[in-house]
Short mmCIF file of C-alpha atoms in Angstrom, two decimals:
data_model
loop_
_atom_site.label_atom_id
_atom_site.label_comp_id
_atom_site.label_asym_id
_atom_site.label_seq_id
_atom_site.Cartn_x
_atom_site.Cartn_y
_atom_site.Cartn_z
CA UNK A 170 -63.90 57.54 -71.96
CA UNK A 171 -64.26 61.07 -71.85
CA UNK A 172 -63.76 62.90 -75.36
CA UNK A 173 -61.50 65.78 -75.61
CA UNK A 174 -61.94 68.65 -77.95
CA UNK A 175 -60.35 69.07 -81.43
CA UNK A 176 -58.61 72.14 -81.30
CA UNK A 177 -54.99 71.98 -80.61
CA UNK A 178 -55.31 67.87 -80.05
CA UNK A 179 -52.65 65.75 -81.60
CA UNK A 180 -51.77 61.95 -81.51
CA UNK A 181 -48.54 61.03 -80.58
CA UNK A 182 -47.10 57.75 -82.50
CA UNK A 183 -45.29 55.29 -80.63
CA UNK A 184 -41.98 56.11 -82.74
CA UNK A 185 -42.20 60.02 -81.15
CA UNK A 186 -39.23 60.93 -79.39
CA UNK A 187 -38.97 61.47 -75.37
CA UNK A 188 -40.40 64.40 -74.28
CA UNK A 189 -37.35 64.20 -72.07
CA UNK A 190 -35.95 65.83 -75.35
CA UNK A 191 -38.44 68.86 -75.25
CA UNK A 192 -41.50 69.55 -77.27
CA UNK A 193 -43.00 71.00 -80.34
CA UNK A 194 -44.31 74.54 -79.97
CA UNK A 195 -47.41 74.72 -78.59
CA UNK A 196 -49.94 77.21 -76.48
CA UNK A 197 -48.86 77.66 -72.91
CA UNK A 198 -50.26 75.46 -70.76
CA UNK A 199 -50.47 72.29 -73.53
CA UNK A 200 -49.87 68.97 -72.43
CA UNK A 201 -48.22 65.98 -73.69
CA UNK A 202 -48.79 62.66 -72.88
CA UNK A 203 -46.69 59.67 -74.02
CA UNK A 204 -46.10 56.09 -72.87
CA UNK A 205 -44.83 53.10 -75.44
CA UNK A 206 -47.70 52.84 -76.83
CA UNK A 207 -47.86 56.11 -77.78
CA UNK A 208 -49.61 59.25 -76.17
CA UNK A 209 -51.28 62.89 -77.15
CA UNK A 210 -51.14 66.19 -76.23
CA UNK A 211 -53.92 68.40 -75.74
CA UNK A 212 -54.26 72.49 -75.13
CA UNK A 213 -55.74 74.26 -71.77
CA UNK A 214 -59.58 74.35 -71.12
CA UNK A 215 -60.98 74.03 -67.75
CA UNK A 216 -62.43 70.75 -67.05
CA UNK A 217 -60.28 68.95 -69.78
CA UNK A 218 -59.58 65.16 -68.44
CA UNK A 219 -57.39 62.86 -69.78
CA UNK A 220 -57.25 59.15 -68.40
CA UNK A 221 -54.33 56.94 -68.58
CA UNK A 222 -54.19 52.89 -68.00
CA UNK A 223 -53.95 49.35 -69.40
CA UNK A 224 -57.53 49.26 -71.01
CA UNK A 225 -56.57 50.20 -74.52
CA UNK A 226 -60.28 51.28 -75.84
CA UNK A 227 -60.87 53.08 -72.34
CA UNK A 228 -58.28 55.57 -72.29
CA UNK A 229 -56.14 58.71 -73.47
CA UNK A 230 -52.90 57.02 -73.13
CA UNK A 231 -52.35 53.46 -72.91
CA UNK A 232 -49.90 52.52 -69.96
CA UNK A 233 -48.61 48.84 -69.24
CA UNK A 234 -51.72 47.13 -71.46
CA UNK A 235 -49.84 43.92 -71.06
CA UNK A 236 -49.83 44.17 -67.31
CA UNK A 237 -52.87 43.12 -65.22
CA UNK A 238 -51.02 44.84 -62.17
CA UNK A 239 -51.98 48.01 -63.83
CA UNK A 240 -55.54 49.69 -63.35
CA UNK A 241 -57.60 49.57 -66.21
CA UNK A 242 -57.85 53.18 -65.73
CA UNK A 243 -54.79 53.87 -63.43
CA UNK A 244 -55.41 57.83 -63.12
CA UNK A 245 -56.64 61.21 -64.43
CA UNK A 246 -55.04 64.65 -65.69
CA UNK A 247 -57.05 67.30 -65.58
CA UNK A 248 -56.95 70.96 -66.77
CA UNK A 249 -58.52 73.16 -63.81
CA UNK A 250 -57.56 76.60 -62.23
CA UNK A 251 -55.08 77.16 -64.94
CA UNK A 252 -52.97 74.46 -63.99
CA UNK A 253 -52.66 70.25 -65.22
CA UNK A 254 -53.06 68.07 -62.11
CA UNK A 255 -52.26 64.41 -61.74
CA UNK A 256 -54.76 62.16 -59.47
CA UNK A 257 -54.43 58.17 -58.71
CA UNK A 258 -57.39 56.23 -59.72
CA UNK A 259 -55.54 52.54 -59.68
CA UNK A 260 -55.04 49.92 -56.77
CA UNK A 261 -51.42 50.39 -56.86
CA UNK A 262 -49.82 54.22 -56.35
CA UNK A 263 -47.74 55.77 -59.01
CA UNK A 264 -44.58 57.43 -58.27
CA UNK A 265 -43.56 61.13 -58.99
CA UNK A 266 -40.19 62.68 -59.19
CA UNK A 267 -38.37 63.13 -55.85
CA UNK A 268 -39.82 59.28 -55.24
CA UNK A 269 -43.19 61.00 -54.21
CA UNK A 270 -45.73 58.00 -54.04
CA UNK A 271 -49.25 58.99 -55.31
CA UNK A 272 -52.14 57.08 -53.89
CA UNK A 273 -55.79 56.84 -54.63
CA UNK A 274 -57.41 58.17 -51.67
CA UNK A 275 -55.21 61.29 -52.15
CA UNK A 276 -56.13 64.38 -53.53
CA UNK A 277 -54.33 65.48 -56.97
CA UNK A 278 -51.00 66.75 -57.25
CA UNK A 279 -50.18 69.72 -59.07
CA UNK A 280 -47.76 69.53 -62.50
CA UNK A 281 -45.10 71.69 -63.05
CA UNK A 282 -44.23 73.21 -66.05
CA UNK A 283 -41.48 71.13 -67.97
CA UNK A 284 -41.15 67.36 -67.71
CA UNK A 285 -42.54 65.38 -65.34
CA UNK A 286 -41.85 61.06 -65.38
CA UNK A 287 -44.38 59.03 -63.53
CA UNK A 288 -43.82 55.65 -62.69
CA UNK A 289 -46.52 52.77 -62.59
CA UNK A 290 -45.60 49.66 -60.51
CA UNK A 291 -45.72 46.39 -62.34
CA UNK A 292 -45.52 42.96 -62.61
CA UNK A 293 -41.98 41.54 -61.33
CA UNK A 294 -40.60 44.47 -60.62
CA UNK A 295 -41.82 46.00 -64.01
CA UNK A 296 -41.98 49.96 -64.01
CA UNK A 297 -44.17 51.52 -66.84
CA UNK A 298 -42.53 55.07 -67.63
CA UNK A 299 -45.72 58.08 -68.55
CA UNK A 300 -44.12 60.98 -69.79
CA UNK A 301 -45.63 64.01 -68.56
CA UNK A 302 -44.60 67.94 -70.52
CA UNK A 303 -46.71 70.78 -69.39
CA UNK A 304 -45.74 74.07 -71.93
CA UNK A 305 -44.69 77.17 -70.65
CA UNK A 306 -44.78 80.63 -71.43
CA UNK A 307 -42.35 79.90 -74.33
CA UNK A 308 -44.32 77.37 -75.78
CA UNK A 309 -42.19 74.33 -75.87
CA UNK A 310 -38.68 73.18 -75.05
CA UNK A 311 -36.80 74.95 -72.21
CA UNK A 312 -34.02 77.10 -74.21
CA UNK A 313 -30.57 75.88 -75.00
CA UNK A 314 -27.99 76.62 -72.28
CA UNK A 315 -24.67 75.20 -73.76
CA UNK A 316 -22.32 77.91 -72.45
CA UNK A 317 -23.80 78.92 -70.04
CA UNK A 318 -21.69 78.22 -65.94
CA UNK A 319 -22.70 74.90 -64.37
CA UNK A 320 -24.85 75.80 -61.38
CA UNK A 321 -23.02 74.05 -58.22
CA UNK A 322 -24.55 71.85 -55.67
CA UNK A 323 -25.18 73.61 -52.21
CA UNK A 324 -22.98 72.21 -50.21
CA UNK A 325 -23.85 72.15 -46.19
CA UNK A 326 -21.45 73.51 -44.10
CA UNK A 327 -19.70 70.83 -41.63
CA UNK A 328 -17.30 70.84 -38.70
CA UNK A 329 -14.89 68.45 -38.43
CA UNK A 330 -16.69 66.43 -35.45
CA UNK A 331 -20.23 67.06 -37.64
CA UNK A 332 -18.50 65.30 -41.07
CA UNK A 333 -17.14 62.51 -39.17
CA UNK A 334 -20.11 61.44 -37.20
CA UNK A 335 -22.20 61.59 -40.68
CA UNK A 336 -19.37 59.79 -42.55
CA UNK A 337 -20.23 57.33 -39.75
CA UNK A 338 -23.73 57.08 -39.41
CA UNK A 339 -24.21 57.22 -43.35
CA UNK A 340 -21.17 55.20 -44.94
CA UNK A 341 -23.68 52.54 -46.21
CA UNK A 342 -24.72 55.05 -48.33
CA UNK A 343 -20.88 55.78 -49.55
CA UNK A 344 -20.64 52.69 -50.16
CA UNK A 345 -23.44 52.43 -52.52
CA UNK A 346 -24.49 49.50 -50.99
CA UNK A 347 -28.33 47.99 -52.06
CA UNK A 348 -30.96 49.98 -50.02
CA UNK A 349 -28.71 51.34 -46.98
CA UNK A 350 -30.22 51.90 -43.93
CA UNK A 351 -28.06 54.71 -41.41
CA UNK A 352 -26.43 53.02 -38.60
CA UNK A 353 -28.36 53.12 -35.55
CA UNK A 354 -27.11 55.58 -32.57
CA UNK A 355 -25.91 52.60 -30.74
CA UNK A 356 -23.63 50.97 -33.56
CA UNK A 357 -22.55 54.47 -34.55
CA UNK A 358 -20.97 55.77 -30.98
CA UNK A 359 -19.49 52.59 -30.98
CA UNK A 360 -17.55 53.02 -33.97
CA UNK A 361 -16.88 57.01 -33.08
CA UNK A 362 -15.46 55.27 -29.67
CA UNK A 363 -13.02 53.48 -31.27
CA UNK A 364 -11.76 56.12 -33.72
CA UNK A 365 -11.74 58.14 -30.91
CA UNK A 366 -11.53 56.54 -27.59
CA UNK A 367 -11.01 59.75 -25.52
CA UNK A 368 -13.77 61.66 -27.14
CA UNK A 369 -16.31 60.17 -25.00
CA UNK A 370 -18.64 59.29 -27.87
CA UNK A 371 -22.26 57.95 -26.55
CA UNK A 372 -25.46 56.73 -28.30
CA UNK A 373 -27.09 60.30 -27.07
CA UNK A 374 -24.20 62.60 -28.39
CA UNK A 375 -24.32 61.28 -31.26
CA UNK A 376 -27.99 61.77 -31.51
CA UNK A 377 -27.59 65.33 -30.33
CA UNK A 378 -25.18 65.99 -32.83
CA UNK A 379 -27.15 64.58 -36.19
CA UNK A 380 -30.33 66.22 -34.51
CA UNK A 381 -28.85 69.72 -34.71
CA UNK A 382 -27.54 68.80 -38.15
CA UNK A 383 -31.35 67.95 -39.62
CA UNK A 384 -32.28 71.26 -37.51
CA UNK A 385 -30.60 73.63 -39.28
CA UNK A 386 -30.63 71.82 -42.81
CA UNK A 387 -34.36 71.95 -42.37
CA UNK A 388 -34.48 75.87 -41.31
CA UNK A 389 -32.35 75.92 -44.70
CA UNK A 390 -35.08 74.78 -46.90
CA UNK A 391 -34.59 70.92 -47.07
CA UNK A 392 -37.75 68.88 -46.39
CA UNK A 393 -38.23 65.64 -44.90
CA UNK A 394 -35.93 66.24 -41.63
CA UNK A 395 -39.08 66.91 -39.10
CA UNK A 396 -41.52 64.61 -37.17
CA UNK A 397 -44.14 66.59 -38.35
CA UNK A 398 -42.95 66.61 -42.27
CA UNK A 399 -42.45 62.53 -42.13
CA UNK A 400 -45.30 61.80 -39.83
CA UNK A 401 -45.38 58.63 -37.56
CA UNK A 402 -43.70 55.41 -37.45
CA UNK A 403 -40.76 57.83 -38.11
CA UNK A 404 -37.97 54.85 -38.11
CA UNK A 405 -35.29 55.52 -39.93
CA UNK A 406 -36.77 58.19 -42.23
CA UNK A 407 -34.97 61.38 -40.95
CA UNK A 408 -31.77 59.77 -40.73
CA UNK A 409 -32.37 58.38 -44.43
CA UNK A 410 -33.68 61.71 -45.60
CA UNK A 411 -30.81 63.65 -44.44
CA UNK A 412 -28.19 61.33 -45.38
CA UNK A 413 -29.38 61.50 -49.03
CA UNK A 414 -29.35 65.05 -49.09
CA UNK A 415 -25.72 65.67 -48.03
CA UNK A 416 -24.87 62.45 -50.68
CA UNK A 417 -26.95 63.95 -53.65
CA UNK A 418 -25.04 67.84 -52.64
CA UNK A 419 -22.44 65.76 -52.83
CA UNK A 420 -21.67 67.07 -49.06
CA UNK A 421 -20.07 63.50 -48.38
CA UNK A 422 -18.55 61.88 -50.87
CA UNK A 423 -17.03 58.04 -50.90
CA UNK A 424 -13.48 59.46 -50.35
CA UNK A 425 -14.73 60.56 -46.88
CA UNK A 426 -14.71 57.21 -45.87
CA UNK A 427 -11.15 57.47 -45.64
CA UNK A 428 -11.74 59.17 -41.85
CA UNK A 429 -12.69 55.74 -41.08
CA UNK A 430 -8.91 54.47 -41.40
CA UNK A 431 -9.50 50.53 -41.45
CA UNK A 432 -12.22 49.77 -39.36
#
């Protein structure tokens, strides 16, 4: 295991609180480590690596020790170019925020200031939680913003024909139903058909229609709506990408199901 230099290192007990929660002051650029089994935190110097995984005596932070479906040594932080970066050392990826899965052929991931969670993939469905704060030019904890105005969603701006045909294709989703799936163009002009028999609804204008949608929601700044962004097999990803987005901008919400009448 590679040693790490005294100044500005600190063990973290077990009983230390989430760094969800913020952190003590600390030089820009610190990080913090913590799992369960406790963690560290350690200030900026190029070349700094810290290793994280089951093997106890091997590693910085101990993640999962109990698990022999984590690595021994799962993955690497290290301090270069002023910035922390994450990279994947294990068999099995780890997952980043926004569900980004991190594997070991890739090359390391940038951390942004703040809190970062990363996910290690167990046993039977077991998920080991690393908690990841990088400080920023305040030192520590973002500051308290108690009365400050909620910041709203974007919303995406919808026709009526536009919401209906997405309350269509994505009311799985609405529905919170375990891993939905969109409906494919071919059930979804069928159901447009019979909420509206004379609006000659087909497989292809229904595809026309969500294609524009992930068009200009992409030219808007939301990734994961092009061929190019997802990369081939596409399946179902564009469809699943953009119905999430208009679901988590709460752009549809359950009570648009009621445009569905009783069907």
């Amino acid at each position: 295991m590679r040693d790490v230099a005294p100044d500005q290192d600190r063990h973290l007990p077990t009983t230390h609180a989430s760094l969800a929660h913020g952190v003590p002051p600390a030089a820009r650029a610190t990080i913090f480590a913590l799992s369960v089994a406790g963690g560290i935190s350690v200030g900026p110097k190029e070349g700094r690596t810290l290793v994280f995984g089951r093997n106890r005596p091997e590693v910085h932070v101990c993640v999962g020790e109990d698990d022999p479906r984590v690595s021994r040594q799962h993955g690497v932080l290290t301090h270069t170019g002023e910035r922390w970066w994450i990279r994947n050392t294990g068999r099995l990826p780890v997952r980043l925020p926004g569900g980004r899965l991190l594997f070991a052929e890739e090359e390391p991931v940038p951390l942004a200031e703040g809190y970062t969670p990363v996910f290690v993939r167990g046993s039977s469905g077991r998920e080991h939680l690393l908690e990841l704060f990088v400080t920023g030019a305040d030192g520590g904890r973002p500051a308290a913003r108690h009365r400050d105005a909620t910041q709203q969603p974007v919303l995406w701006r919808l026709d009526d024909d536009e919401r209906l045909v997405l309350v269509v294709l994505g009311q799985r989703y609405l529905l919170h139903e375990h891993r939905p799936q969109p409906l494919s163009w071919r059930q979804a002009a069928d159901q447009l058909a019979e909420l509206q028999p004379d609006a000659g609804w087909t497989p292809k204008r229904v595809e026309h229609a969500v294609t524009a949608i992930r068009t200009r929601m992409s030219r808007g700044g939301v990734p994961g709506l092009t061929r190019e962004e997802v990369g081939e097999p596409v399946g179902n990803a564009l469809n699943d990408n953009l119905i999430r987005e208009l679901v988590l901008s709460t752009t549809l919400v359950p009570p648009d199901l009621e445009m569905l009448g009783d069907t």
